[in-house]
Every structure is written in structure tokens, then in C-alpha cells.
Coordinates of C-alpha atoms in Angstrom, one line a residue:
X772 CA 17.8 18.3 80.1
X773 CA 19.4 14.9 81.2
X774 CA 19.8 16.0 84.9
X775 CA 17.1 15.8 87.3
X776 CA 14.7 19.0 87.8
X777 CA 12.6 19.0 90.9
X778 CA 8.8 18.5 89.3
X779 CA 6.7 21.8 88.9
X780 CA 3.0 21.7 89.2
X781 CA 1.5 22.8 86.5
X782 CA -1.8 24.9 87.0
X783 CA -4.7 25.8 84.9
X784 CA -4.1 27.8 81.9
X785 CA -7.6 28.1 81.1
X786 CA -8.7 29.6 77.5
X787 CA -11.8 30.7 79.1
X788 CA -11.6 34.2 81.4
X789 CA -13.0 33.5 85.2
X790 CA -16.2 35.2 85.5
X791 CA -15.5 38.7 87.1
X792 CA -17.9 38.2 90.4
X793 CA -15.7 35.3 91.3
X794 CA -12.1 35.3 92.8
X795 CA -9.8 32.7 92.5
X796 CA -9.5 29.9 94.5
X797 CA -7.5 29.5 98.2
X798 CA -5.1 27.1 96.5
X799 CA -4.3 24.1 93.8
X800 CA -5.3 21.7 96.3
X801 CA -8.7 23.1 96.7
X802 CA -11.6 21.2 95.4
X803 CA -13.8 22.4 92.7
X804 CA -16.7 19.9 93.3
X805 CA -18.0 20.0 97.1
X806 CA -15.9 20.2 100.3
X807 CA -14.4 17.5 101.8
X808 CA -15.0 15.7 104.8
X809 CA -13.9 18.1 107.7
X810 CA -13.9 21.4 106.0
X811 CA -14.0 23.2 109.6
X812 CA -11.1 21.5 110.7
X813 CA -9.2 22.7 107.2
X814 CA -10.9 26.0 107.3
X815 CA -9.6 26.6 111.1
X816 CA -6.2 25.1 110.2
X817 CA -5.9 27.5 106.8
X818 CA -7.1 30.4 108.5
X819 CA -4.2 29.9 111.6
X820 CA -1.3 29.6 108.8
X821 CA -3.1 32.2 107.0
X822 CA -2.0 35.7 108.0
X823 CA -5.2 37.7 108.6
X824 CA -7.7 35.0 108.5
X825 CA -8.1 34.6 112.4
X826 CA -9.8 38.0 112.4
X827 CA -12.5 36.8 109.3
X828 CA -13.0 33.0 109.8
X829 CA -15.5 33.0 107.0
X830 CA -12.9 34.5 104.5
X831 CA -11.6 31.4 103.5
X832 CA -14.7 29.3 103.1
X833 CA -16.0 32.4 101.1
X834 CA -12.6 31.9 98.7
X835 CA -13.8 28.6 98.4
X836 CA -17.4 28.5 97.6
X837 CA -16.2 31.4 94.8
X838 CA -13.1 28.8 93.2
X839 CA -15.7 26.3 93.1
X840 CA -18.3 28.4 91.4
X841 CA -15.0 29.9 88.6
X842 CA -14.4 26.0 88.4
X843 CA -17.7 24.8 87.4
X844 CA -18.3 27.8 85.1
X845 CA -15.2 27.1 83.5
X846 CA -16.3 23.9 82.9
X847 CA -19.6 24.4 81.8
X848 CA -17.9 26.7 78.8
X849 CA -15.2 24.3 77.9
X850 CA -18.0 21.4 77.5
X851 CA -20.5 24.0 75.5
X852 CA -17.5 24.0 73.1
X853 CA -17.3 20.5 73.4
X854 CA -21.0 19.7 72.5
X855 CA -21.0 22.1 69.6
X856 CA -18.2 19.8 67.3
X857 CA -20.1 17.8 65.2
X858 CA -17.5 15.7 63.7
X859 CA -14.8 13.3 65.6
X860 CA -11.5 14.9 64.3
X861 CA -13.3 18.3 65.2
X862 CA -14.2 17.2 68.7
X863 CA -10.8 15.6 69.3
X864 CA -9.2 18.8 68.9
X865 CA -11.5 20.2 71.4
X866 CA -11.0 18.0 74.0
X867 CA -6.9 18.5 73.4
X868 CA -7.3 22.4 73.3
X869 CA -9.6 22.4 76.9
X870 CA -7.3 19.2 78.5
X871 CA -4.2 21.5 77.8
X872 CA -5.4 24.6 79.0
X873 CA -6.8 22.5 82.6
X874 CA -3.6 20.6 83.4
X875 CA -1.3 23.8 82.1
X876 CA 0.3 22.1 79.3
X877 CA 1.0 23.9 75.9
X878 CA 0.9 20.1 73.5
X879 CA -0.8 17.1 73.6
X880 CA -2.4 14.2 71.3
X881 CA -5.5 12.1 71.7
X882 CA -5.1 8.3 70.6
X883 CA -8.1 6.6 69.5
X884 CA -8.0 2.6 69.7
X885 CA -11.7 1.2 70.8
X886 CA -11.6 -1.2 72.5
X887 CA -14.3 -3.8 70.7
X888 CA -11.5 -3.4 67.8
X889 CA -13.7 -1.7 65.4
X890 CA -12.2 1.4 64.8
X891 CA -11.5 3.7 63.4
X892 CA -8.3 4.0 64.7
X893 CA -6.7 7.4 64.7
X894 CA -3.8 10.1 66.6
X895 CA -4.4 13.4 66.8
X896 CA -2.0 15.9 67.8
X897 CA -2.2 19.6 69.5
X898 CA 1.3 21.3 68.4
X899 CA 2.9 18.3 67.4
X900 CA 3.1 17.6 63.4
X901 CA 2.3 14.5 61.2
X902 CA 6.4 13.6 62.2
X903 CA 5.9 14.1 65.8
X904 CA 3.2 11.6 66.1
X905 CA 5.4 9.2 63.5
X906 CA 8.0 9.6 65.8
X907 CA 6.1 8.9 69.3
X908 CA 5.0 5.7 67.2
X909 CA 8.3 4.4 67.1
X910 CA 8.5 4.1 71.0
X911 CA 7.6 0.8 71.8
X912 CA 4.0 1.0 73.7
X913 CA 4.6 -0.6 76.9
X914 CA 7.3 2.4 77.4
X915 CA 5.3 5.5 77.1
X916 CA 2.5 6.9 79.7
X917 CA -1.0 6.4 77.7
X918 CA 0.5 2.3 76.9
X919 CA -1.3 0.7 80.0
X920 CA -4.5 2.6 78.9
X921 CA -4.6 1.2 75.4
X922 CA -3.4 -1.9 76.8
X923 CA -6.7 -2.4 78.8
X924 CA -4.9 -2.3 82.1
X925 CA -6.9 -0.5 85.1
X926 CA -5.6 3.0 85.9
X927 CA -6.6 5.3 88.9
X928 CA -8.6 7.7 88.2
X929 CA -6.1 10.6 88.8
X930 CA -4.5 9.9 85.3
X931 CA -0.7 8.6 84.5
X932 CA 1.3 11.1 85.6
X933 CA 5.5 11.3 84.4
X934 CA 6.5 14.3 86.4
X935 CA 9.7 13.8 85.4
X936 CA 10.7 11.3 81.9
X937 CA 14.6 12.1 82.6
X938 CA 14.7 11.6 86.2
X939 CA 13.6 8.0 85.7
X940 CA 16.2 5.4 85.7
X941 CA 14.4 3.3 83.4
X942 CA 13.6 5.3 81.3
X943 CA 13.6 3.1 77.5
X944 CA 16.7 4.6 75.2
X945 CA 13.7 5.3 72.1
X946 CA 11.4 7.0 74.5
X947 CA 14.5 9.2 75.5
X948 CA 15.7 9.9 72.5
X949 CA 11.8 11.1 71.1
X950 CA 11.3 12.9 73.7
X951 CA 14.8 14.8 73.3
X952 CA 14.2 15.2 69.7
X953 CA 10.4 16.6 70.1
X954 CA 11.8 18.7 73.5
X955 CA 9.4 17.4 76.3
X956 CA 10.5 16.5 79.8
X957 CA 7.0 15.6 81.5
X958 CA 3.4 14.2 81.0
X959 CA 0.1 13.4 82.0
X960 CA -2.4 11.0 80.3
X961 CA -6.0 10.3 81.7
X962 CA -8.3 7.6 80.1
X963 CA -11.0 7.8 77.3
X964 CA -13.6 5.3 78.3
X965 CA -17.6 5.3 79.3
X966 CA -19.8 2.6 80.5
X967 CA -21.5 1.2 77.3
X968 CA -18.2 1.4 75.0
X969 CA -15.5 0.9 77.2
X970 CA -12.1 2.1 76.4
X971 CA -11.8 4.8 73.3
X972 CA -8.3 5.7 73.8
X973 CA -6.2 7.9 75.6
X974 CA -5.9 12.1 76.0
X975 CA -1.9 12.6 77.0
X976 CA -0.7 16.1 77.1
X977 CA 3.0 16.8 77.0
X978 CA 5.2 19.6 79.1
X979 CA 8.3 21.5 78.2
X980 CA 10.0 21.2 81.4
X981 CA 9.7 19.1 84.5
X982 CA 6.1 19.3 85.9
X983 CA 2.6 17.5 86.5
X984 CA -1.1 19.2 87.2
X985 CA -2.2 19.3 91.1
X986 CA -4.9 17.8 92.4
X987 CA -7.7 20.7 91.6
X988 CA -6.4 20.4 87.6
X989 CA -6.4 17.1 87.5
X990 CA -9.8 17.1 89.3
X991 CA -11.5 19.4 86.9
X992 CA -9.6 17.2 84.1
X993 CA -10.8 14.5 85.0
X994 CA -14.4 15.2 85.3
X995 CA -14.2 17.0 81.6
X996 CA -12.5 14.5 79.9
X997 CA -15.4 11.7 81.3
X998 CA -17.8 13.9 79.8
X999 CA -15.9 14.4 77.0
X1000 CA -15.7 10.4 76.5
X1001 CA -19.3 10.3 76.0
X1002 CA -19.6 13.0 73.1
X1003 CA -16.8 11.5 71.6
X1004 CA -18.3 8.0 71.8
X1005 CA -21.7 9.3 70.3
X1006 CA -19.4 11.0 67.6
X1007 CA -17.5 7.9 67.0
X1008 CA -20.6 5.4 66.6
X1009 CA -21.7 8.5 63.4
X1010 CA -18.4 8.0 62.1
X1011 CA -18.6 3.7 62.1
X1012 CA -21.9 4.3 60.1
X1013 CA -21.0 6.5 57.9
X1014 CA -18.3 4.4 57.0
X1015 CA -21.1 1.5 56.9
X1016 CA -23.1 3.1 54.8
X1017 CA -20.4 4.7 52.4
X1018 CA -19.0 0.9 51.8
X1019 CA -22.5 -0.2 50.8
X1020 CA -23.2 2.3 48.4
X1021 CA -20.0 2.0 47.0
X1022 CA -20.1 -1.6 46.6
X1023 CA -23.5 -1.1 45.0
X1024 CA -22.0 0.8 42.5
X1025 CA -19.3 -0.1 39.4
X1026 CA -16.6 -1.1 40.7
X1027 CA -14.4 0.3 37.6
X1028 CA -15.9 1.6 34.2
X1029 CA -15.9 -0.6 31.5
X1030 CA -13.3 0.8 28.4
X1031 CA -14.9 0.9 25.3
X1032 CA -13.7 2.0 22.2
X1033 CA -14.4 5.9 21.0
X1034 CA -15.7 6.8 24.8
X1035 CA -13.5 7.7 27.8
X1036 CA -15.4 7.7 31.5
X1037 CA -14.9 9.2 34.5
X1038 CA -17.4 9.0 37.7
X1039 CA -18.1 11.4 40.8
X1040 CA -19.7 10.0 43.6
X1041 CA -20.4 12.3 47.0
X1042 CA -23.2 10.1 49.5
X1043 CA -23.8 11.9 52.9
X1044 CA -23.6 10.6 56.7
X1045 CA -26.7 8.1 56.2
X1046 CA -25.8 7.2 53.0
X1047 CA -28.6 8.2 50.2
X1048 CA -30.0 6.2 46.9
X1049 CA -28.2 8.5 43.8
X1050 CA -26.4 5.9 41.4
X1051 CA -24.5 5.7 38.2
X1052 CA -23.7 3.0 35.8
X1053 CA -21.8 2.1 32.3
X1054 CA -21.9 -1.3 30.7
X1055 CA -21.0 -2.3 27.9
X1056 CA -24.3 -4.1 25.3
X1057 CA -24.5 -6.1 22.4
X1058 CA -23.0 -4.3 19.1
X1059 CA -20.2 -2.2 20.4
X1060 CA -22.4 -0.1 22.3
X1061 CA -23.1 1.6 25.7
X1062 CA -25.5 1.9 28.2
X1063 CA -25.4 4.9 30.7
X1064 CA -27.5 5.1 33.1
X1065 CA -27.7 8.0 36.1
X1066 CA -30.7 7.8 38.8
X1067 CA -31.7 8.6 42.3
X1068 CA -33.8 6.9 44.8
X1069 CA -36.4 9.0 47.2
X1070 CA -35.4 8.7 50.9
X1071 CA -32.0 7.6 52.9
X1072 CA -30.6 5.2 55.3
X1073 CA -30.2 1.9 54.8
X1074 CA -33.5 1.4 53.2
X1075 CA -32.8 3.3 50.4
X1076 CA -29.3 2.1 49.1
X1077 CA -30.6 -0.8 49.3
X1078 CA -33.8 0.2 47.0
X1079 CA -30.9 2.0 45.1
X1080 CA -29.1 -1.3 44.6
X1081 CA -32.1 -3.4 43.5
X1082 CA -33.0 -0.5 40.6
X1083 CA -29.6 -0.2 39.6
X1084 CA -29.5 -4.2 39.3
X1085 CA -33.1 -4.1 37.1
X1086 CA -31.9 -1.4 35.2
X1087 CA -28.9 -3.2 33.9
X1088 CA -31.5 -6.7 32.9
X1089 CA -33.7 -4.5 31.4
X1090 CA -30.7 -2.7 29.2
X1091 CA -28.7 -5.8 28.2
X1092 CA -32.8 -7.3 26.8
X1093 CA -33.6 -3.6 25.1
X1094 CA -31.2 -1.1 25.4
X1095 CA -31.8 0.0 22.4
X1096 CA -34.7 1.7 23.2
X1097 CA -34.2 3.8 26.8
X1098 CA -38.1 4.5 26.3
X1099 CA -39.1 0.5 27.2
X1100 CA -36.0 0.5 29.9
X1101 CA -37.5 2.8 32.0
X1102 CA -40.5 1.4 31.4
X1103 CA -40.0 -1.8 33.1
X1104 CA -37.9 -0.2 35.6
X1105 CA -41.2 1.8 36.3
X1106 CA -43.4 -1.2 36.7
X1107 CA -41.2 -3.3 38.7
X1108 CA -40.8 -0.1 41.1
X1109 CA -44.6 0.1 41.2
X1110 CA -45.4 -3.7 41.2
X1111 CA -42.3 -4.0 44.2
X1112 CA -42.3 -0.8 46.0
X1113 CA -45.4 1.1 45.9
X1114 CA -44.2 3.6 48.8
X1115 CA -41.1 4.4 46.9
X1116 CA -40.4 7.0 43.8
X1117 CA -37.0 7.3 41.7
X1118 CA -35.8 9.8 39.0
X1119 CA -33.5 8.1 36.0
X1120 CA -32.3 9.1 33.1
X1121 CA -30.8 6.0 30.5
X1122 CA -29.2 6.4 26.9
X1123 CA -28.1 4.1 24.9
X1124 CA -24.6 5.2 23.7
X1125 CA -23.3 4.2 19.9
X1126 CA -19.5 5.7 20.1
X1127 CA -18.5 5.1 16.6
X1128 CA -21.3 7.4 15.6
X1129 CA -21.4 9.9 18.7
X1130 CA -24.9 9.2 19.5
X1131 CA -26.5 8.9 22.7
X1132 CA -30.7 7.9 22.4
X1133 CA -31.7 9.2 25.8
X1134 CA -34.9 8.5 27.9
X1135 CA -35.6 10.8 31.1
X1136 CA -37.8 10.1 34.1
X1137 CA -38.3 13.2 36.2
X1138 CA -34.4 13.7 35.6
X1139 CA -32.1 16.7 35.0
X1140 CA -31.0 16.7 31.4
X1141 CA -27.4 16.5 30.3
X1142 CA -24.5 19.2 29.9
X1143 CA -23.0 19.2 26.5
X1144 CA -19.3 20.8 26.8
X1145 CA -17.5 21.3 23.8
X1146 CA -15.0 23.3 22.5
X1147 CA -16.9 25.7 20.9
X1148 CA -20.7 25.2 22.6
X1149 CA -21.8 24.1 26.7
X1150 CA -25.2 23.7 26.3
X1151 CA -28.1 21.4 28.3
X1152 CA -29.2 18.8 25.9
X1153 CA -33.3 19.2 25.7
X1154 CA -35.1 16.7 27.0
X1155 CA -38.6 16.1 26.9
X1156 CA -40.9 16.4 30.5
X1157 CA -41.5 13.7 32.3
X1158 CA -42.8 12.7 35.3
X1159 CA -40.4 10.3 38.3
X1160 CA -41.2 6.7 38.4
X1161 CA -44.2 5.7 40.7
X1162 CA -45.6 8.9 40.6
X1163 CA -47.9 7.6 37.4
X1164 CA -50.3 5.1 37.0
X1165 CA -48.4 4.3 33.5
X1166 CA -45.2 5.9 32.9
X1167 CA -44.1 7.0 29.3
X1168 CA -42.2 9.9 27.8
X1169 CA -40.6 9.7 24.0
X1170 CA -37.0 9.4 23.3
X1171 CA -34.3 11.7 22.5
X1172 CA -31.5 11.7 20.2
X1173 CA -28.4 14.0 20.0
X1174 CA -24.8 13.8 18.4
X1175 CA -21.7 14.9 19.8
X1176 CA -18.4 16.2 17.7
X1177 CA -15.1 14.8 18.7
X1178 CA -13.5 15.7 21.9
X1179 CA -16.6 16.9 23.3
X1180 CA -18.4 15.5 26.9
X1181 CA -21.4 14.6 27.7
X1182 CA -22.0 15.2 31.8
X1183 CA -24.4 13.2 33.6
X1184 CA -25.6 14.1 37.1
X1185 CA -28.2 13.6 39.9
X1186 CA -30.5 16.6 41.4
X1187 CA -28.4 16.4 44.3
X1188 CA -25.6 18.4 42.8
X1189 CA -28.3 21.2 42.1
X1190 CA -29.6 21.1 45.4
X1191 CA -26.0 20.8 47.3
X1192 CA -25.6 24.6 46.0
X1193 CA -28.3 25.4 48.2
X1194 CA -29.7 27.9 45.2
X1195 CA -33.3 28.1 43.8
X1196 CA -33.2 25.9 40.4
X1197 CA -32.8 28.5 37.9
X1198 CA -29.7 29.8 39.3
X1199 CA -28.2 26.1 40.6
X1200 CA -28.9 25.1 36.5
X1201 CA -27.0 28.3 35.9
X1202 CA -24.0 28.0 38.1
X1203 CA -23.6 24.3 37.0
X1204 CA -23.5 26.0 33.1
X1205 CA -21.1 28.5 34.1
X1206 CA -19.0 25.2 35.8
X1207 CA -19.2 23.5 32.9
X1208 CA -17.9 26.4 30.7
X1209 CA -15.0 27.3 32.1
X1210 CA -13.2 24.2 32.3
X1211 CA -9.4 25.3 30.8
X1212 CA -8.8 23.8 27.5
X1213 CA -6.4 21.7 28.9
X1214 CA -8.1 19.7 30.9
X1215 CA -11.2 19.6 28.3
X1216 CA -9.1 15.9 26.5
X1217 CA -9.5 14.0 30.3
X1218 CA -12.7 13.2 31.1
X1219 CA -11.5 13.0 34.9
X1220 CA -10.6 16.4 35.1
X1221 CA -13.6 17.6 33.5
X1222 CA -15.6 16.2 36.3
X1223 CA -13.5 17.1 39.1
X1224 CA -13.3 20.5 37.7
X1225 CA -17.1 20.6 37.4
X1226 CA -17.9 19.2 40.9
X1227 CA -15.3 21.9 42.5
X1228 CA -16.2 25.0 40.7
X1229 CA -20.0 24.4 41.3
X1230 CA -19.7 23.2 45.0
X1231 CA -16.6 26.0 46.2
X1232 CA -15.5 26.3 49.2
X1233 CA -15.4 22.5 50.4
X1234 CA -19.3 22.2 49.6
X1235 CA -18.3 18.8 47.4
X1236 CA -16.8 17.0 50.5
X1237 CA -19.0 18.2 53.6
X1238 CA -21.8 16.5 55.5
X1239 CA -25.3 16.4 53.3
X1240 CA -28.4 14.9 52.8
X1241 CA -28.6 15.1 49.3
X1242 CA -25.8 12.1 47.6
X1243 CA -23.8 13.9 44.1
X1244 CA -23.1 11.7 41.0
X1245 CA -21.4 13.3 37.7
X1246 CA -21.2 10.5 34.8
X1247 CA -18.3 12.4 32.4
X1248 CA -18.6 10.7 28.8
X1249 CA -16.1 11.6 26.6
X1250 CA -16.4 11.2 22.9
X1251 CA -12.8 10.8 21.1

């Protein structure tokens, strides 16, 4: 591999089959987007080196106008695929899958590094493995093709093109030895960047041998991967606020549950793209007791973790002066809602937790009751009906009281883990019994397992983690 190859030109390798009514076009160097200036003089020319084409001067321009047509359809399919990712990591691995097939390259990695220094920051790779990428890191920047893109410096628009990595006298030792190591000879990177963002990153794809796209692939390349830049940016700006939105609900909730004698806790917490208003909370109040609190605030966005944080901030004033009795918690938190935010409604469910006796006084407002899992009994704690705050003029429902036995758990959730199954509510309320009941023995003593378990079995198949608008919040209680 260390002597020099002359450079092949790599063609497209397109995933998508030309349309049968089309033909494929006169050559590489052909133009896919309108011809050029003095397409007579090139037909005339082509059809004199052409054998045949003086009897049918129209046969070439005929070729033509049909590569043009395979070209755009070709792109028209790769960007439907495109614009039918919904998620950034998904999209990336688009864009590698089409670039490769375009330039005729079998591997390839998208690096994303805005340029306003927000991130996120990210590599993906197409046939290269977590190593691969850690290895291609270790080459210092300025060395490899994509390094003047991230570096901000201005590039043509036909891409970075290394037709030919051992050829080059200069070549840096690292980058050598990577590229020996991962078995690539040649590249070609193009630029990630739109008019309102700027740079994103870089798209490089990698060859096996000695080689670099002609102008028609890197033509069509180019004028998918600056429509790709825009999907991705529009994808990137829904990842930077979900993040947003994730840190302020996350910040708005327990940083760490408090440890308190004869209890063990453990907390789920799922919030969707825009971020929703489901809480959770445990502190610890006067006589070696605990307050638990679960809740969920109408609406999403911004404005309703922040009405989420405000409750869960009232709730906890309200607990720490009456706890006691859940009954006059939520009935403050009810007028405050309805004195402070007449537009707004909110489910909650408080008890007030006494561990050295196993019993939890519990007050419910439009809420789902608990899950009692035991060795020997699961069972839904009966609660008594009751309407969500702000929905009443005057809010009140009485008080219940339960007791647990040792080493059972008392599960606390929002509605949004009932409606995330996508069931009716008889048979989400069953599912999340049959969840709760066949938790293994073993993991019945760890509170965190019993959760985890819970949350998985009820939401299968990746349910727990993917995009929703309904937040998920299980509050384990474990009574030792």
C-alpha cells in the first residue's frame, strides 16, 4: 500500500435503482443539473469522437437530458429518506449511507462541531467501529482532510479531496499509521454548513484503494449534502432544546433522595422532547418522618416545568407546616393554584410517611393510586375519588391510611406511565399490575431494581426511552 497507485475515480454506487425509462448518462463528467455554456460545441465534439453519433446528432443530447433526469430522481429519493429521520443520530446515518453510495465509497463518518460552540458535539461512523473513530481522533486535526472545515477555514465547493494519502510526501507519521491500521488509501470530505448556522461539521467518506469521485458525483454530492445541512440543522436546534428542557426539569427536581431510616428510595424520571410538568419529591419532616409527594402539571414546554417547579416548591412549604395531614397539603396547593394560575390544572397525590410504623396517610387529587408489591400480595392501594386541582371551586377529598409489612414497596407514578402504553385504562392499570408482579424475588430487597424492572416490563420494546408527550415518574418506597 506504501507505493503510489495512479488515483481511480470513483462513481456512483447509488442504493437507489435508476428509473427504468431512463438510461445512464454519456459520462462522469456530464452534469446532472443543466448544460453548460456551449453544449453544441460539446455535443458536436462528443458525437465526432463518438463512433456512430455523426449519423444521430441528437443521440447524445438525448443521453443527456435522460442522465440528468436518473440524477435528479435519484436525488429526490435519497433526500425523501433524508426528510423522513426524525432524530439527529438517525439523520446522520442517512446522510453517510446516501454520501457513500454518490461518491462510490463503502465507509465514512460525519463529525459534528457547530460552529457557535454549542454543541452537541458528536462522530458518527458508517463501517467504522467505536475504535476506528478513537483512533482517527488520535491524528492530530490540522493533518487529516475534514481539519480545515472544522477549523473554519474556506473550502471550494468541490469538497477536500486525498486521491491518494500514500502518494503524499507529507503525509503526518499518525495519519499514516491510522490509516494503515483501519486499511484506507483515499478520501473525500465536503462541508456541513447553511446560511443561518454556519458550519455543523464535516461529511468525509473513506476509500479502500487509491481513488476520488468525478465531477458528476461530486456534483450531485454536493447539492445533497447542502440540503442535507439544513435538515440536520433543524434536527440539531430539537436536540439543543431537548437538552434545555431536560436540564430544567431535572434541576427542578431532587437532586438526590434524602436517606431516612426504615425507607429505601429509588426515582424514575422519563420527560419528552418539550419537556412536560410530571414531578416527584421525598423530604424528610419533623418526627422522623416522610413526605412523598408524586404530581403532574397540565400542558408542556417551558411554561409548564416551570408551573411544575413552582407547585413542587409550595408543596414542599405546605408539607414541612402540615404534613401530617396530606388532606390540608393539597388543599393549599389547590388554592394557591387557583388564586395563581387560574388557566392551569394539576393531579397530586401526597402521603405522609411514618417508617418505624410502615404507614403512609395518603391524600389524592385526580391521581392514580399506589401499587403495593409484596411478597406475597401486588395490589392498588384504594383511594378515595377526587377531582384535579383547579377543576373545583373548593377542593377536598378525605384521607387514607394503609400499612405495609417489611420488605414490601410502595410504587408511586404519574398518568403518563399509563398513557405511554398507548392502552385504554383498564388494560394500561392491568399491564402495570402484571409489571409490578412479576418482579424476580431477587430484585424485590432493591428498591432500584424494582423500579427499573417496572418501567421496562410495562413500557417493552424501548417505549421507556423514546420520544413522548406524556413525562413518566415512578417513586419506589421501600419499607425495611
Amino acid at each position: 500500500m506504501n507505493a503510489p497507485h495512479p488515483a481511480k475515480v470513483a462513481g456512483i454506487d447509488s442504493t437507489v435503482p435508476s428509473p427504468a425509462h431512463t438510461v445512464a448518462p454519456a459520462g462522469p463528467g456530464a452534469s446532472p443539473a443543466a448544460p453548460p455554456d456551449g453544449a453544441d460545441a460539446v455535443d458536436s465534439a462528443a458525437a465526432t469522437d463518438t463512433p456512430g453519433a455523426g449519423c444521430a446528432p441528437g443521440a447524445l443530447l438525448q443521453d443527456r437530458l435522460a442522465g440528468w433526469v436518473s440524477d435528479l430522481t435519484t436525488l429526490h429519493e435519497l433526500t425523501e429518506r433524508l426528510v423522513r429521520t426524525d432524530s439527529l443520530p438517525e439523520a446522520l446515518q442517512e446522510v453517510l449511507r446516501a454520501g457513500a453510495a454518490l461518491v462510490g465509497a463503502r465507509r465514512g463518518l460525519v463529525v459534528i462541531e457547530p460552529a457557535d460552540g454549542l454543541g452537541p458535539k458528536s462522530t458518527v461512523g458508517l463501517g467504522l467501529t467505536r475504535a476506528d473513530l478513537g483512533h482517527l481522533e488520535t491524528v492530530p486535526r490540522g493533518c487529516l482532510s475534514y481539519g480545515p472545515i472544522l477549523d473554519g477555514l474556506p473550502v471550494g465547493e468541490g469538497g477536500i479531496a486525498e486521491p491518494d494519502l500514500f502518494a503524499e510526501t507529507g503525509l503526518d507519521p499518525r495519519h499514516r499509521e491510522v490509516a494503515t491500521r483501519l486499511g484506507y488509501a483515499a478520501s473525500y470530505a465536503l462541508p456541513l454548513t447553511t446560511e443561518g448556522t454556519g458550519r455543523l461539521g464535516a461529511a468525509v467518506w473513506l476509500y479502500d484503494e487509491p481513488a476520488e469521485p468525478g465531477e458528476r458525483p461530486r456534483h450531485l454530492a454536493g447539492l445533497y449534502v447542502r440540503y442535507a445541512a439544513q435538515h440536520l440543522a433543524r434536527l440539531l436546534e430539537v436536540e439543543r432544546t431537548r437538552a434545555r428542557m431536560a436540564t430544567m426539569a431535572e434541576e427542578l427536581l431532587p437532586s438526590r433522595l434524602p436517606r431516612v431510616p426504615g425507607v429505601q428510595l429509588a426515582a424514575r424520571h422519563r420527560t419528552g422532547p418539550r419537556g412536560g410538568g410530571d414531578w416527584y419529591d421525598a423530604l424528610p419532616l419533623p418526627d422522623a418522618a416522610l413526605g412523598l409527594a408524586v404530581g403532574s402539571v397540565t400542558g408542556s414546554g417551558p411554561s409548564a416545568v416551570a408551573a411544575m417547579g413552582r407547585l413542587r416548591a409550595s408543596l414542599r412549604a405546605y408539607a414541612v407546616m402540615e404534613g401530617e395531614d396530606p388532606v390540608a397539603v393539597l388543599s393549599d396547593l389547590e388554592l394557591l393554584l387557583r388564586l395563581t394560575e387560574p388557566a392551569r390544572s394539576a393531579t397530586a397525590l401526597f402521603g405522609y410517611c411514618e417508617p418505624a410504623l410502615r404507614r403512609i396517610t395518603l391524600a389524592g387529587a385526580g391521581h392514580s393510586p399506589p401499587l403495593l408489591i409484596g411478597e406475597r400480595r401486588t395490589e392498588y392501594v384504594e383511594t378515595s375519588v377526587s377531582a384535579p386541582l383547579g377543576m373545583l371551586a373548593c377542593w377536598e377529598a378525605p384521607s387514607v391510611e394503609f400499612q405495609a409489612e417489611p420488605g414490601e414497596t410502595v410504587l408511586l407514578y404519574t398518568d403518563g406511565l399509563l398513557h405511554r402504553t398507548g392502552d385504554p385504562a383498564d388494560r394500561a392499570f392491568a399491564r402495570l399490575h402484571a409489571a409490578a408482579a412479576s418482579v424476580p424475588r431477587a430484585k424485590r430487597q432493591d428498591p432500584d431494581a424494582v423500579a427499573e424492572h417496572v418501567l421496562r416490563t410495562a413500557l417493552p420494546d424501548g417505549a421507556a426511552e423514546a420520544d413522548s408527550e406524556e413525562d413518566v415518574v415512578l417513586l419506589a418506597v421501600r419499607f425495611e
